[in-house]
XYZ file of C-alpha atoms in Angstrom:
158
model
C -6.017 -13.903 9.635
C -5.729 -15.567 13.011
C -8.303 -13.092 14.388
C -11.859 -12.503 13.179
C -11.567 -8.884 14.373
C -8.523 -8.013 12.248
C -9.046 -4.791 10.294
C -7.185 -6.358 7.362
C -10.253 -8.536 6.781
C -12.429 -5.450 6.335
C -9.852 -3.902 4.007
C -9.787 -7.085 1.962
C -13.592 -7.206 1.798
C -13.755 -3.589 0.581
C -11.137 -4.311 -2.081
C -12.852 -7.493 -3.243
C -9.957 -9.650 -2.058
C -10.851 -13.084 -0.677
C -9.873 -13.517 2.971
C -10.156 -16.225 5.606
C -9.932 -16.551 9.380
C -8.118 -19.527 10.874
C -7.948 -19.252 14.687
C -5.392 -21.558 16.309
C -7.717 -22.312 19.236
C -9.968 -24.352 16.906
C -7.268 -27.021 16.657
C -6.102 -29.390 19.393
C -2.547 -29.701 18.079
C -0.079 -27.559 16.157
C 0.197 -30.225 13.456
C -3.576 -30.039 12.844
C -3.434 -26.258 12.585
C -0.463 -26.402 10.212
C -2.292 -28.910 8.016
C -5.373 -26.687 7.828
C -3.236 -23.617 7.116
C -1.318 -25.389 4.341
C -4.559 -26.639 2.792
C -6.011 -23.114 2.852
C -2.881 -21.554 1.336
C -2.545 -24.181 -1.382
C -6.273 -24.187 -2.229
C -6.047 -20.448 -2.877
C -2.737 -20.544 -4.782
C -0.988 -18.274 -2.287
C 2.573 -17.370 -3.294
C 3.444 -14.958 -0.476
C 2.303 -15.058 3.147
C 2.448 -11.735 5.011
C 2.317 -11.869 8.806
C 1.205 -8.463 10.062
C -0.289 -8.636 13.527
C -0.464 -12.418 13.136
C 0.411 -13.693 16.609
C -0.019 -17.409 15.951
C 3.007 -19.705 15.817
C 3.741 -21.034 12.326
C 4.979 -24.619 12.501
C 8.024 -26.062 10.734
C 5.955 -27.856 8.095
C 4.462 -24.548 6.898
C 7.815 -22.749 7.137
C 9.517 -25.435 5.055
C 6.797 -25.515 2.388
C 6.801 -21.697 2.120
C 10.532 -21.109 2.688
C 11.412 -17.481 1.759
C 7.752 -16.847 0.966
C 6.566 -15.900 4.471
C 7.402 -12.401 5.678
C 6.795 -10.842 9.067
C 6.864 -7.254 10.259
C 8.344 -6.914 13.757
C 8.140 -3.680 15.794
C 11.837 -3.370 16.646
C 15.219 -3.264 14.982
C 16.078 -6.959 15.081
C 18.165 -8.319 16.838
C 16.911 -6.044 19.645
C 13.683 -6.834 21.494
C 12.730 -9.899 19.489
C 12.060 -13.574 19.982
C 9.541 -15.360 22.196
C 7.421 -12.976 24.273
C 8.372 -9.876 22.277
C 5.208 -8.825 20.451
C 2.878 -5.839 20.501
C 3.254 -3.477 23.433
C 5.745 -5.835 25.128
C 8.368 -4.762 22.567
C 7.861 -1.057 23.239
C 7.737 -1.535 27.013
C 11.105 -3.317 26.833
C 12.613 -0.596 24.632
C 11.508 2.129 27.048
C 12.734 0.157 30.086
C 16.132 -0.239 28.418
C 16.306 3.465 27.635
C 17.108 3.141 23.938
C 17.135 6.361 21.927
C 16.224 4.677 18.640
C 13.917 1.785 17.898
C 12.101 0.922 14.690
C 10.706 -1.935 12.667
C 12.028 -4.883 10.702
C 10.530 -6.919 7.889
C 12.117 -10.358 7.682
C 11.576 -13.776 6.184
C 10.162 -16.296 8.637
C 12.203 -19.364 9.483
C 12.187 -21.899 12.332
C 13.651 -19.365 14.803
C 11.234 -16.788 16.242
C 12.175 -13.448 14.609
C 15.358 -15.114 13.353
C 14.871 -15.175 9.587
C 16.870 -13.129 7.081
C 16.197 -9.397 7.322
C 14.629 -7.756 4.258
C 14.220 -4.120 5.389
C 14.596 -2.020 8.536
C 13.680 1.541 9.450
C 14.708 3.462 12.553
C 12.334 5.591 14.634
C 13.442 8.027 17.331
C 12.291 7.423 20.900
C 11.038 10.736 22.282
C 11.100 12.011 25.868
C 7.778 11.229 27.503
C 6.967 8.328 25.184
C 4.655 5.663 26.547
C 4.484 2.159 25.101
C 1.302 3.228 23.303
C 2.704 6.436 21.762
C 5.875 4.637 20.725
C 3.901 1.755 19.215
C 1.790 4.172 17.180
C 4.820 6.090 15.890
C 6.693 2.900 14.976
C 3.635 1.695 13.054
C 3.118 4.990 11.223
C 6.756 5.850 10.508
C 8.187 2.384 9.935
C 5.889 -0.652 9.769
C 3.321 0.848 7.389
C 6.096 2.069 5.075
C 8.301 -1.028 5.152
C 5.701 -3.707 4.600
C 4.447 -2.498 1.184
C 8.067 -1.984 0.066
C 9.000 -5.518 1.128
C 6.014 -6.989 -0.716
C 6.937 -4.972 -3.825
C 10.536 -6.232 -3.629
C 9.294 -9.801 -3.384
C 7.019 -9.349 -6.408
C 9.761 -7.918 -8.655
């Protein structure tokens, strides 16, 4: 994880799954971070990288080495509300400002373009009257993200 407070680390600990924290701020340059990340992934024989709540930029060296083996879950129906600056509540704020009636989530492969990799799965979620960014975020997570991500991992592993 990029964050020591990520709940995924606790889940991994409970399940007996090794986990590591690699905060970007510990490295002066992107190239140093990418080198440390690659070393960590290769040391542990990682075949699939899942970015879920991982808000750290992945450099081109990592993307190239793990081409079509890094997946990301994004809280919108790409190509809407994606790219630089569109993460977390910012996505849902933008969707509500735009007045969309449907939003959702996308799982995609990561490439050199932010949120621009090939789409694996998408699921739509209705925007309800009175939604706030927080209520919409929660519903998108529960109805789409949490359902899509395990399916995408299963598809990859087949």
